[in-house]
């Protein structure tokens, strides 16, 4: 069957040993029936043993046997193509997994042979900084004065640090005894040095993925490295196994444009997406060989359409009170602080390496240069530049850095001048580093500290933007259609801090801001913790994900609190604080008063949250770009941050509900989420089977007293209607409340809502009638084939 050149939609599957490529192949009939156009796979190359995500590739030359191997990929591709579905695969060019050195082919060779390794140039190692050795920060205790290392032993022709094996270079072992002293003597002759884990923050001499010591950066800008790391990927296209790629973290590469150009040659110009997070009005470089991003920018726009701007002041005042501040906290001030903390802390070794590149050989590094680099990295307004593109961002960062540190003005200007030279090694390195500082300082720190509304602190979003109007939403969608019509859009991913349905429920708090302030005060009294902003974030997340299990909430609380770093940290956990925090989680289940209060708030936000979730899903699937559905998200998915969002999916239950829908059933809006599966199925299938109905984007006029609670779009024949601000709508008395009922104006004759099967005559349609069953509608010209087989209407939804 013919496969579309660009996907009209995708469905993301997390491939792992417990759900491998063969399982994915067996799922294809369900995905086809759901309306999916392309299957979208997480990384499938051989990864660290036991890896549940696949972003820690250890062998580029083969598909992971634990994930089904080459035969599994062939089976999945065959099943997908036979069903008319394309195949999109996630790849990881920036780094490799090195947690298990013996499993990581290139890394093992590097450690064994050092600079003589054929992979020495593949890794980004500063050999001089390590005195000719790779520093490996794995020791729990520093070496003793005599050089012995607790847990280090000689086992045959290997060194073992407890259960982890390390190679021994040829000719470096004599007749040393297999005791601690012998192991230490052999260790001292190796091309690597095992050092205490805390030295990673200041002394590490290889580039990593962010601050993850077990993910070592590779230099795909080197032609040989590219060729060897992409040979298997090229085979997928030579043999017709894959149709497109998603590129993980291109901002870590020395030359993203050059990489994408090579990738286009390798794949024959296939559909390629980049995991690129855009800040504000930032746009993708026009000269990149890519069809667009992975859609976090669309996520932010969709979320904010469903947030009530009226709640901003009250929730901002709450956040300020919890911080003991007079005014609402400045997001910009917060991230300057958190990013500087990252530059000084877990990414200090990257900043120090930059300083060495700015220092003449033989000279000592000037501490002021280190200070200036950290200020510039903290002040950089986007993830990175691509010089000469983005030079203005360096100018802005220089201005902000000098404003923050006028005492460093001369040094900052001098350093910035060099960083603006695209040919200088420090400029290349800074561009790779600024994104790390942004990601760790903002996504993984500030997002866990800024408590105004948890919906706002999502990957790719700007928390200082509280809400957007329908008019602004339409303007952004119009630009998306014009600029990147084939880019991905998303609502949930393996990287989101909270799933779309959690955020849709949390967004309701903006409509009941006073009620939330009072509820939070009660909960803080009942289960005090002593960190107001974090308590706000934690309680919002509990309400948003309820009824999450005790185990899931304990895991989330621990991760979120340590990422925030205000009361406890990963490297120095505060036992007293964490004991109280886990007691708070337990109180949700064991304390009747706390449990009742949580249930009361959840009861207030549950149904409005469902309305928001259905509206976001429909607008995303039918909107400009290629919508992605994250695995299992066709039913309610109340997931929190990873690994919670990688839990197994019950596809058997989804098949059953889909079969009922296709047999004519209309699911009620209830706790399971069958209504969301209905919306997903109808919208995906229409998008795939009738692309002629999605050729333009135009806002449709809605008139009446409650018009502010509606958003309506004509996509070129398909008309999309969604409810926003559902609490305000209900309090007003519904769509017919007021002197004039709320109506939608459409042209072009009779329409049929393919969600309910009901027929409507234009040009004026009352929303009270159109949205009587569901808070959303998807209208097509009457007579459109396969519009809707539904024949019944559940009374529960009226």
XYZ file of N, CA, C and O in Angstrom, residues 48-228:
724
model
N 21.866 -0.045 26.680
C 22.352 -0.591 27.948
C 21.493 -1.776 28.378
O 20.269 -1.739 28.250
N 22.108 -2.815 28.915
C 21.321 -3.952 29.399
C 20.252 -3.508 30.393
O 20.545 -2.777 31.346
N 19.005 -3.903 30.123
C 17.907 -3.547 31.012
C 17.327 -2.167 30.804
O 16.399 -1.769 31.519
N 17.849 -1.403 29.829
C 17.338 -0.048 29.598
C 15.866 -0.082 29.226
O 15.453 -0.848 28.346
N 15.079 0.772 29.863
C 13.647 0.814 29.605
C 13.273 1.902 28.608
O 12.110 2.027 28.250
N 14.256 2.695 28.177
C 13.944 3.824 27.289
C 14.715 3.789 25.974
O 14.228 4.284 24.970
N 15.942 3.256 25.984
C 16.686 3.107 24.745
C 17.525 4.291 24.338
O 18.153 4.257 23.266
N 17.593 5.337 25.143
C 18.403 6.505 24.790
C 19.868 6.343 25.195
O 20.647 7.280 25.098
N 20.229 5.144 25.647
C 21.601 4.855 26.053
C 22.187 3.782 25.136
O 22.531 2.687 25.562
N 22.299 4.113 23.863
C 22.784 3.178 22.842
C 24.216 2.740 23.164
O 25.062 3.565 23.519
N 24.470 1.423 23.035
C 25.818 0.901 23.262
C 26.414 0.266 22.013
O 27.612 0.013 21.955
N 25.587 0.009 21.015
C 26.076 -0.616 19.780
C 25.231 -0.112 18.618
O 24.071 -0.489 18.465
N 25.833 0.751 17.798
C 25.098 1.339 16.672
C 24.897 0.368 15.520
O 24.163 0.680 14.579
N 25.548 -0.773 15.565
C 25.569 -1.642 14.396
C 24.390 -2.601 14.318
O 24.265 -3.336 13.343
N 23.507 -2.607 15.314
C 22.430 -3.589 15.293
C 21.212 -3.095 16.061
O 21.320 -2.270 16.979
N 20.065 -3.619 15.674
C 18.841 -3.414 16.440
C 18.944 -4.250 17.707
O 19.432 -5.391 17.684
N 18.502 -3.701 18.796
C 18.640 -4.344 20.105
C 17.943 -5.707 20.134
O 16.729 -5.781 19.924
N 18.677 -6.792 20.389
C 18.012 -8.100 20.497
C 16.932 -8.120 21.567
O 15.905 -8.802 21.408
N 17.145 -7.382 22.674
C 16.135 -7.340 23.731
C 14.868 -6.622 23.286
O 13.824 -6.757 23.938
N 14.963 -5.854 22.229
C 13.798 -5.142 21.706
C 13.232 -5.818 20.449
O 12.417 -5.235 19.763
N 13.689 -7.015 20.163
C 13.164 -7.749 19.024
C 14.152 -7.958 17.901
O 13.895 -8.749 16.989
N 15.279 -7.229 17.944
C 16.316 -7.419 16.948
C 15.904 -7.033 15.536
O 14.822 -6.472 15.298
N 16.777 -7.346 14.597
C 16.525 -6.999 13.200
C 15.269 -7.676 12.672
O 14.502 -7.086 11.902
N 15.043 -8.925 13.090
C 13.842 -9.625 12.630
C 12.581 -8.951 13.158
O 11.561 -8.866 12.450
N 12.640 -8.466 14.376
C 11.487 -7.771 14.940
C 11.182 -6.484 14.206
O 10.016 -6.160 13.944
N 12.248 -5.715 13.862
C 12.026 -4.484 13.104
C 11.440 -4.802 11.732
O 10.529 -4.102 11.263
N 11.939 -5.857 11.112
C 11.403 -6.238 9.804
C 9.936 -6.642 9.917
O 9.114 -6.285 9.060
N 9.582 -7.351 10.990
C 8.188 -7.762 11.184
C 7.288 -6.569 11.410
O 6.181 -6.483 10.849
N 7.756 -5.627 12.226
C 6.962 -4.419 12.475
C 6.784 -3.623 11.196
O 5.672 -3.164 10.867
N 7.875 -3.439 10.464
C 7.801 -2.662 9.225
C 6.862 -3.321 8.224
O 6.044 -2.646 7.584
N 6.961 -4.626 8.103
C 6.105 -5.344 7.153
C 4.633 -5.209 7.549
O 3.772 -4.929 6.707
N 4.349 -5.388 8.835
C 2.963 -5.280 9.294
C 2.428 -3.873 9.072
O 1.291 -3.687 8.617
N 3.249 -2.862 9.391
C 2.813 -1.482 9.217
C 2.579 -1.155 7.747
O 1.530 -0.605 7.370
N 3.518 -1.474 6.913
C 3.397 -1.146 5.494
C 2.255 -1.904 4.832
O 1.551 -1.355 3.970
N 2.060 -3.159 5.227
C 0.936 -3.908 4.672
C -0.398 -3.267 5.041
O -1.382 -3.381 4.292
N -0.433 -2.605 6.191
C -1.662 -1.936 6.645
C -1.748 -0.495 6.162
O -2.699 0.215 6.498
N -0.729 -0.030 5.400
C -0.741 1.341 4.898
C -0.181 2.360 5.863
O -0.370 3.560 5.678
N 0.518 1.896 6.898
C 1.085 2.787 7.900
C 2.579 2.969 7.657
O 3.290 2.016 7.324
N 3.065 4.194 7.842
C 4.490 4.459 7.784
C 5.153 4.139 9.112
O 4.485 3.853 10.112
N 6.495 4.211 9.121
C 7.278 3.901 10.323
C 8.262 5.039 10.576
O 9.103 5.344 9.737
N 8.136 5.649 11.740
C 9.022 6.725 12.189
C 9.830 6.188 13.366
O 9.261 5.625 14.301
N 11.165 6.352 13.330
C 12.021 5.798 14.372
C 12.833 6.912 15.036
O 13.384 7.781 14.363
N 12.904 6.856 16.348
C 13.679 7.794 17.154
C 15.149 7.373 17.140
O 15.464 6.202 17.369
N 16.064 8.300 16.864
C 17.496 7.989 16.889
C 18.221 8.965 17.816
O 17.731 10.069 18.088
N 19.407 8.547 18.271
C 20.139 9.282 19.305
C 21.566 9.541 18.821
O 22.473 8.748 19.086
N 21.816 10.623 18.100
C 23.158 10.858 17.548
C 24.139 11.500 18.514
O 25.346 11.489 18.261
N 23.667 12.052 19.620
C 24.507 12.890 20.471
C 25.395 12.112 21.431
O 26.471 12.566 21.793
N 24.972 10.929 21.857
C 25.692 10.272 22.945
C 25.478 8.766 22.925
O 24.603 8.261 22.231
N 26.288 8.074 23.716
C 26.149 6.628 23.884
C 26.116 6.311 25.376
O 26.597 7.076 26.210
N 25.551 5.146 25.697
C 25.515 4.707 27.081
C 26.835 4.080 27.487
O 27.421 3.287 26.748
N 27.317 4.458 28.683
C 28.604 3.932 29.160
C 28.508 3.415 30.590
O 29.524 3.192 31.241
N 27.298 3.193 31.079
C 27.145 2.707 32.456
C 27.757 1.324 32.621
O 28.307 1.001 33.678
N 27.637 0.500 31.589
C 28.228 -0.840 31.597
C 29.311 -0.860 30.519
O 29.039 -1.168 29.353
N 30.543 -0.504 30.879
C 31.573 -0.323 29.848
C 31.739 -1.518 28.924
O 31.946 -1.351 27.712
N 31.641 -2.723 29.460
C 31.875 -3.900 28.625
C 30.799 -4.047 27.559
O 31.038 -4.658 26.505
N 29.607 -3.507 27.802
C 28.532 -3.578 26.810
C 28.651 -2.494 25.761
O 28.093 -2.613 24.667
N 29.377 -1.423 26.074
C 29.471 -0.261 25.188
C 30.730 -0.394 24.336
O 31.846 -0.109 24.782
N 30.572 -0.832 23.092
C 31.704 -1.251 22.277
C 32.751 -0.166 22.106
O 33.950 -0.401 22.275
N 32.300 1.015 21.715
C 33.263 2.091 21.473
C 33.930 2.509 22.776
O 35.135 2.762 22.814
N 33.176 2.629 23.835
C 33.696 3.116 25.116
C 34.723 2.134 25.688
O 35.768 2.536 26.191
N 34.422 0.854 25.601
C 35.344 -0.157 26.103
C 36.691 -0.049 25.373
O 37.758 -0.096 25.991
N 36.640 0.143 24.071
C 37.862 0.269 23.289
C 38.625 1.533 23.679
O 39.862 1.529 23.769
N 37.911 2.609 23.901
C 38.544 3.864 24.319
C 39.237 3.683 25.660
O 40.389 4.103 25.843
N 38.551 3.086 26.639
C 39.150 2.902 27.952
C 40.353 1.972 27.874
O 41.351 2.158 28.588
N 40.292 0.989 27.018
C 41.374 0.006 26.903
C 42.613 0.600 26.244
O 43.741 0.421 26.713
N 42.407 1.337 25.159
C 43.543 1.778 24.347
C 43.827 3.270 24.430
O 44.849 3.741 23.898
N 42.930 4.035 25.034
C 43.172 5.468 25.176
C 43.273 6.171 23.846
O 42.481 5.927 22.922
N 44.259 7.013 23.704
C 44.411 7.791 22.478
C 44.709 6.918 21.260
O 44.531 7.353 20.121
N 45.168 5.699 21.483
C 45.446 4.799 20.373
C 44.188 4.097 19.869
O 44.234 3.431 18.830
N 43.085 4.261 20.549
C 41.836 3.619 20.131
C 41.338 4.228 18.832
O 41.457 5.435 18.604
N 40.753 3.397 17.979
C 40.164 3.927 16.749
C 38.952 4.788 17.055
O 38.447 5.489 16.178
N 38.479 4.743 18.297
C 37.332 5.561 18.686
C 37.739 6.774 19.528
O 36.874 7.460 20.082
N 39.051 7.014 19.613
C 39.504 8.158 20.414
C 38.914 9.466 19.901
O 38.547 10.353 20.682
N 38.826 9.586 18.567
C 38.268 10.803 17.999
C 36.751 10.814 18.007
O 36.123 11.840 17.730
N 36.146 9.676 18.311
C 34.682 9.620 18.350
C 34.135 10.288 19.594
O 33.034 10.840 19.581
N 34.922 10.235 20.673
C 34.473 10.833 21.931
C 35.081 12.212 22.113
O 36.164 12.508 21.606
N 34.384 13.023 22.845
C 34.784 14.418 23.054
C 35.607 14.513 24.339
O 35.112 14.965 25.374
N 36.849 14.047 24.296
C 37.681 13.955 25.496
C 38.738 15.050 25.500
O 39.414 15.280 24.495
N 38.887 15.727 26.626
C 39.967 16.698 26.829
C 41.102 15.942 27.529
O 41.174 15.873 28.750
N 41.986 15.357 26.735
C 43.017 14.479 27.276
C 43.982 15.227 28.190
O 44.417 14.694 29.222
N 44.326 16.451 27.827
C 45.280 17.202 28.651
C 44.733 17.446 30.056
O 45.475 17.370 31.042
N 43.442 17.705 30.150
C 42.862 17.991 31.467
C 42.899 16.772 32.373
O 42.882 16.906 33.600
N 42.967 15.587 31.781
C 43.037 14.361 32.579
C 44.413 13.749 32.604
O 44.543 12.560 32.944
N 45.410 14.535 32.249
C 46.789 14.038 32.193
C 46.888 12.791 31.327
O 47.573 11.811 31.662
N 46.194 12.815 30.205
C 46.245 11.716 29.259
C 45.299 10.569 29.565
O 45.356 9.529 28.891
N 44.436 10.747 30.548
C 43.513 9.678 30.940
C 42.078 10.199 30.927
O 41.835 11.407 31.095
N 41.136 9.280 30.733
C 39.721 9.621 30.838
C 39.312 9.476 32.297
O 39.511 8.402 32.899
N 38.766 10.539 32.872
C 38.310 10.466 34.255
C 36.908 9.861 34.285
O 36.002 10.359 33.608
N 36.743 8.796 35.070
C 35.474 8.075 35.136
C 34.935 8.209 36.564
O 35.440 7.553 37.492
N 33.914 9.049 36.780
C 33.474 9.372 38.146
C 32.475 8.350 38.702
O 31.265 8.564 38.684
N 33.000 7.249 39.227
C 32.130 6.178 39.699
C 32.391 5.774 41.144
O 31.607 5.011 41.719
N 33.464 6.227 41.752
C 33.816 5.736 43.077
C 32.912 6.314 44.156
O 32.625 7.516 44.171
N 32.505 5.456 45.058
C 31.717 5.914 46.207
C 32.585 6.485 47.305
O 32.134 7.309 48.103
N 33.832 6.054 47.364
C 34.812 6.557 48.320
C 36.083 6.915 47.557
O 36.479 6.208 46.626
N 36.719 8.012 47.962
C 37.959 8.418 47.295
C 39.049 7.377 47.545
O 39.033 6.668 48.556
N 40.009 7.238 46.628
C 41.111 6.304 46.853
C 41.857 6.624 48.142
O 41.947 7.783 48.572
N 42.386 5.591 48.747
C 43.176 5.773 49.959
C 44.510 6.435 49.612
O 44.894 6.551 48.440
N 45.236 6.835 50.642
C 46.507 7.524 50.424
C 47.497 6.669 49.648
O 48.335 7.191 48.890
N 47.408 5.345 49.807
C 48.329 4.471 49.088
C 47.827 4.097 47.702
O 48.429 3.265 47.014
N 46.710 4.714 47.279
C 46.184 4.484 45.939
C 45.202 3.344 45.834
O 44.606 3.138 44.768
N 45.033 2.568 46.901
C 44.065 1.471 46.837
C 42.646 2.016 46.827
O 42.356 3.089 47.370
N 41.772 1.270 46.186
C 40.381 1.675 46.022
C 39.488 0.569 46.567
O 39.579 -0.581 46.115
N 38.669 0.908 47.527
C 37.756 -0.080 48.095
C 36.817 -0.606 47.003
O 36.181 0.172 46.295
N 36.762 -1.926 46.848
C 35.891 -2.534 45.860
C 36.554 -2.822 44.534
O 35.939 -3.435 43.653
N 37.816 -2.386 44.350
C 38.515 -2.607 43.083
C 39.346 -3.882 43.173
O 40.194 -4.026 44.065
N 39.119 -4.794 42.238
C 39.828 -6.072 42.236
C 40.288 -6.416 40.829
O 39.777 -5.889 39.839
N 41.262 -7.318 40.760
C 41.737 -7.866 39.496
C 41.028 -9.177 39.229
O 41.056 -10.093 40.063
N 40.358 -9.267 38.073
C 39.653 -10.491 37.696
C 40.096 -10.838 36.276
O 39.630 -10.239 35.298
N 41.029 -11.787 36.176
C 41.549 -12.138 34.857
C 42.227 -10.947 34.207
O 43.112 -10.306 34.801
N 41.801 -10.640 32.980
C 42.398 -9.504 32.269
C 41.528 -8.264 32.379
O 41.520 -7.411 31.480
N 40.821 -8.133 33.502
C 39.948 -6.975 33.732
C 40.113 -6.456 35.152
O 40.496 -7.194 36.067
N 39.839 -5.188 35.311
C 39.638 -4.600 36.631
C 38.141 -4.585 36.907
O 37.355 -4.240 36.017
N 37.763 -4.951 38.121
C 36.351 -4.908 38.499
C 36.181 -3.961 39.668
O 36.857 -4.111 40.706
N 35.316 -2.964 39.477
C 34.909 -2.127 40.608
C 33.557 -2.664 41.058
O 32.547 -2.420 40.402
N 33.576 -3.434 42.105
C 32.424 -4.234 42.508
C 31.961 -5.066 41.300
O 32.715 -5.906 40.833
N 30.754 -4.837 40.793
C 30.255 -5.696 39.710
C 30.526 -5.141 38.319
O 30.145 -5.762 37.324
N 31.162 -3.990 38.225
C 31.391 -3.359 36.917
C 32.812 -3.628 36.435
O 33.783 -3.345 37.142
N 32.908 -4.158 35.217
C 34.210 -4.502 34.643
C 34.788 -3.333 33.853
O 34.056 -2.591 33.186
N 36.102 -3.202 33.938
C 36.848 -2.210 33.157
C 38.021 -2.925 32.491
O 38.593 -3.874 33.035
N 38.426 -2.460 31.304
C 39.486 -3.167 30.571
C 40.877 -2.857 31.120
O 41.094 -1.848 31.804
N 41.795 -3.724 30.785
C 43.207 -3.507 31.091
C 43.952 -3.359 29.767
O 43.801 -4.184 28.860
N 44.718 -2.297 29.640
C 45.443 -2.041 28.400
C 46.506 -3.107 28.173
O 47.098 -3.640 29.128
N 46.764 -3.444 26.918
C 47.797 -4.456 26.620
C 49.137 -4.069 27.235
O 49.566 -2.911 27.160
N 49.778 -5.046 27.866
C 51.114 -4.839 28.399
C 51.177 -4.092 29.708
O 52.271 -3.701 30.146
N 50.041 -3.851 30.359
C 50.055 -3.071 31.598
C 49.869 -3.923 32.834
O 49.843 -3.400 33.946
N 49.728 -5.224 32.669
C 49.651 -6.090 33.836
C 50.820 -7.062 33.833
O 51.057 -7.774 32.860
N 51.520 -7.045 34.960
C 52.618 -7.984 35.102
C 52.217 -9.122 36.013
O 51.174 -9.756 35.831
N 53.013 -9.336 37.055
C 52.727 -10.427 37.985
C 52.181 -9.914 39.310
O 52.400 -10.499 40.368
N 51.454 -8.774 39.243
C 50.885 -8.197 40.459
C 49.925 -9.184 41.120
O 49.193 -9.901 40.438
N 49.907 -9.191 42.445
C 48.957 -10.056 43.139
C 47.535 -9.544 42.935
O 47.317 -8.352 42.700
N 46.566 -10.453 43.003
C 45.165 -10.074 42.776
C 44.546 -9.534 44.048
O 43.439 -9.910 44.447
N 45.270 -8.623 44.717
C 44.725 -7.994 45.918
C 44.537 -6.513 45.656
O 44.722 -6.032 44.526
N 44.148 -5.759 46.693
C 43.862 -4.338 46.518
C 45.070 -3.575 46.010
O 44.955 -2.695 45.143
N 46.250 -3.924 46.523
C 47.458 -3.216 46.087
C 47.773 -3.530 44.628
O 48.163 -2.645 43.856
N 47.599 -4.781 44.245
C 47.837 -5.143 42.856
C 46.858 -4.461 41.921
O 47.235 -3.989 40.838
N 45.586 -4.407 42.326
C 44.581 -3.734 41.510
C 44.902 -2.257 41.363
O 44.784 -1.674 40.272
N 45.353 -1.644 42.467
C 45.691 -0.222 42.410
C 46.880 0.023 41.486
O 46.906 1.004 40.725
N 47.865 -0.882 41.536
C 49.036 -0.715 40.679
C 48.657 -0.811 39.207
O 49.108 -0.014 38.373
N 47.839 -1.760 38.870
C 47.394 -1.892 37.487
C 46.534 -0.708 37.072
O 46.671 -0.172 35.942
N 45.641 -0.280 37.987
C 44.767 0.871 37.702
C 45.582 2.107 37.351
O 45.221 2.891 36.456
N 46.679 2.298 38.008
C 47.482 3.512 37.781
C 48.103 3.554 36.390
O 48.565 4.611 35.952
N 48.133 2.414 35.689
C 48.741 2.356 34.359
C 47.716 2.425 33.228
O 48.087 2.336 32.054
N 46.439 2.586 33.575
C 45.399 2.528 32.551
C 45.181 3.884 31.876
O 45.641 4.923 32.361
N 44.482 3.830 30.762
C 44.141 5.050 30.012
C 42.944 5.782 30.600
O 42.484 6.766 30.034
N 42.458 5.301 31.705
C 41.344 5.930 32.431
C 41.692 5.935 33.909
O 42.543 5.173 34.386
N 41.035 6.798 34.632
C 41.204 6.879 36.078
C 39.826 6.888 36.723
O 38.993 7.761 36.426
N 39.578 5.909 37.573
C 38.333 5.888 38.328
C 38.461 6.898 39.472
O 39.389 6.825 40.279
N 37.538 7.854 39.508
C 37.606 8.926 40.514
C 36.283 9.004 41.270
O 35.270 8.426 40.860
N 36.306 9.732 42.361
C 35.099 9.890 43.180
C 34.005 10.572 42.363
O 34.277 11.476 41.567
N 32.776 10.136 42.571
C 31.669 10.610 41.730
C 31.479 12.117 41.797
O 31.009 12.733 40.838
N 31.846 12.756 42.922
C 31.622 14.200 43.042
C 32.540 15.008 42.125
O 32.253 16.177 41.851
N 33.605 14.409 41.637
C 34.517 15.159 40.767
C 33.913 15.425 39.389
O 34.453 16.241 38.633
N 32.825 14.750 39.067
C 32.172 15.008 37.781
C 31.762 16.466 37.647
O 31.781 17.031 36.554
N 31.400 17.097 38.760
C 30.920 18.474 38.704
C 32.003 19.465 38.304
O 31.692 20.525 37.760
N 33.249 19.139 38.557
C 34.314 20.115 38.313
C 35.417 19.616 37.384
O 36.022 20.411 36.662
N 35.676 18.299 37.390
C 36.872 17.805 36.730
C 36.621 16.899 35.533
O 37.580 16.515 34.851
N 35.399 16.532 35.280
C 35.124 15.583 34.199
C 35.728 16.083 32.889
O 35.615 17.261 32.561
N 36.340 15.180 32.126
C 37.005 15.636 30.899
C 36.446 14.983 29.640
O 37.112 14.931 28.618
N 35.205 14.472 29.697
C 34.501 14.071 28.481
C 33.114 14.709 28.476
O 32.503 14.901 29.524
N 32.644 15.048 27.273
C 31.324 15.666 27.151
C 30.244 14.617 27.408
O 30.357 13.476 26.997
N 29.193 15.064 28.111
C 28.086 14.179 28.460
C 26.787 14.692 27.851
O 26.729 15.792 27.321
N 25.737 13.887 27.985
C 24.381 14.376 27.783
C 23.965 15.044 29.084
O 23.838 14.387 30.126
N 23.788 16.356 29.024
C 23.465 17.147 30.209
C 24.455 16.799 31.333
O 25.641 16.918 31.141
N 23.954 16.343 32.482
C 24.846 16.018 33.598
C 24.831 14.530 33.906
O 25.104 14.117 35.028
N 24.528 13.733 32.887
C 24.435 12.287 33.093
C 25.784 11.667 32.760
O 26.155 11.536 31.592
N 26.522 11.268 33.774
C 27.875 10.750 33.578
C 27.902 9.484 32.745
O 28.917 9.165 32.118
N 26.791 8.730 32.750
C 26.748 7.454 32.037
C 26.288 7.594 30.590
O 26.022 6.598 29.923
N 26.186 8.831 30.086
C 25.880 9.074 28.681
C 26.978 9.979 28.116
O 26.995 11.189 28.360
N 27.901 9.385 27.385
C 29.069 10.115 26.880
C 28.814 10.634 25.473
O 28.352 9.896 24.600
N 29.106 11.904 25.257
C 28.891 12.524 23.954
C 29.822 11.968 22.891
O 30.984 11.642 23.162
N 29.303 11.868 21.664
C 30.140 11.470 20.535
C 30.135 12.566 19.474
O 29.215 13.392 19.429
N 31.132 12.529 18.597
C 31.387 13.614 17.649
C 30.897 13.221 16.259
O 31.688 12.912 15.369
N 29.581 13.289 16.063
C 29.058 12.911 14.743
C 29.405 13.936 13.669
O 29.143 13.690 12.488
N 30.000 15.061 14.057
C 30.483 15.997 13.038
C 31.676 15.407 12.275
O 31.993 15.864 11.177
N 32.345 14.412 12.877
C 33.416 13.697 12.204
C 32.788 12.711 11.220
O 31.956 11.893 11.590
N 33.214 12.770 9.957
C 32.572 11.972 8.918
C 32.631 10.474 9.215
O 31.656 9.744 9.016
N 33.759 10.013 9.722
C 33.873 8.583 10.014
C 32.941 8.177 11.155
O 32.337 7.100 11.128
N 32.827 9.041 12.151
C 31.931 8.745 13.279
C 30.491 8.702 12.798
O 29.715 7.806 13.176
N 30.126 9.663 11.958
C 28.764 9.652 11.406
C 28.516 8.366 10.634
O 27.504 7.687 10.831
N 29.438 8.028 9.756
C 29.226 6.860 8.897
C 29.071 5.587 9.722
O 28.181 4.766 9.466
N 29.943 5.414 10.705
C 29.887 4.174 11.481
C 28.679 4.133 12.407
O 28.084 3.071 12.615
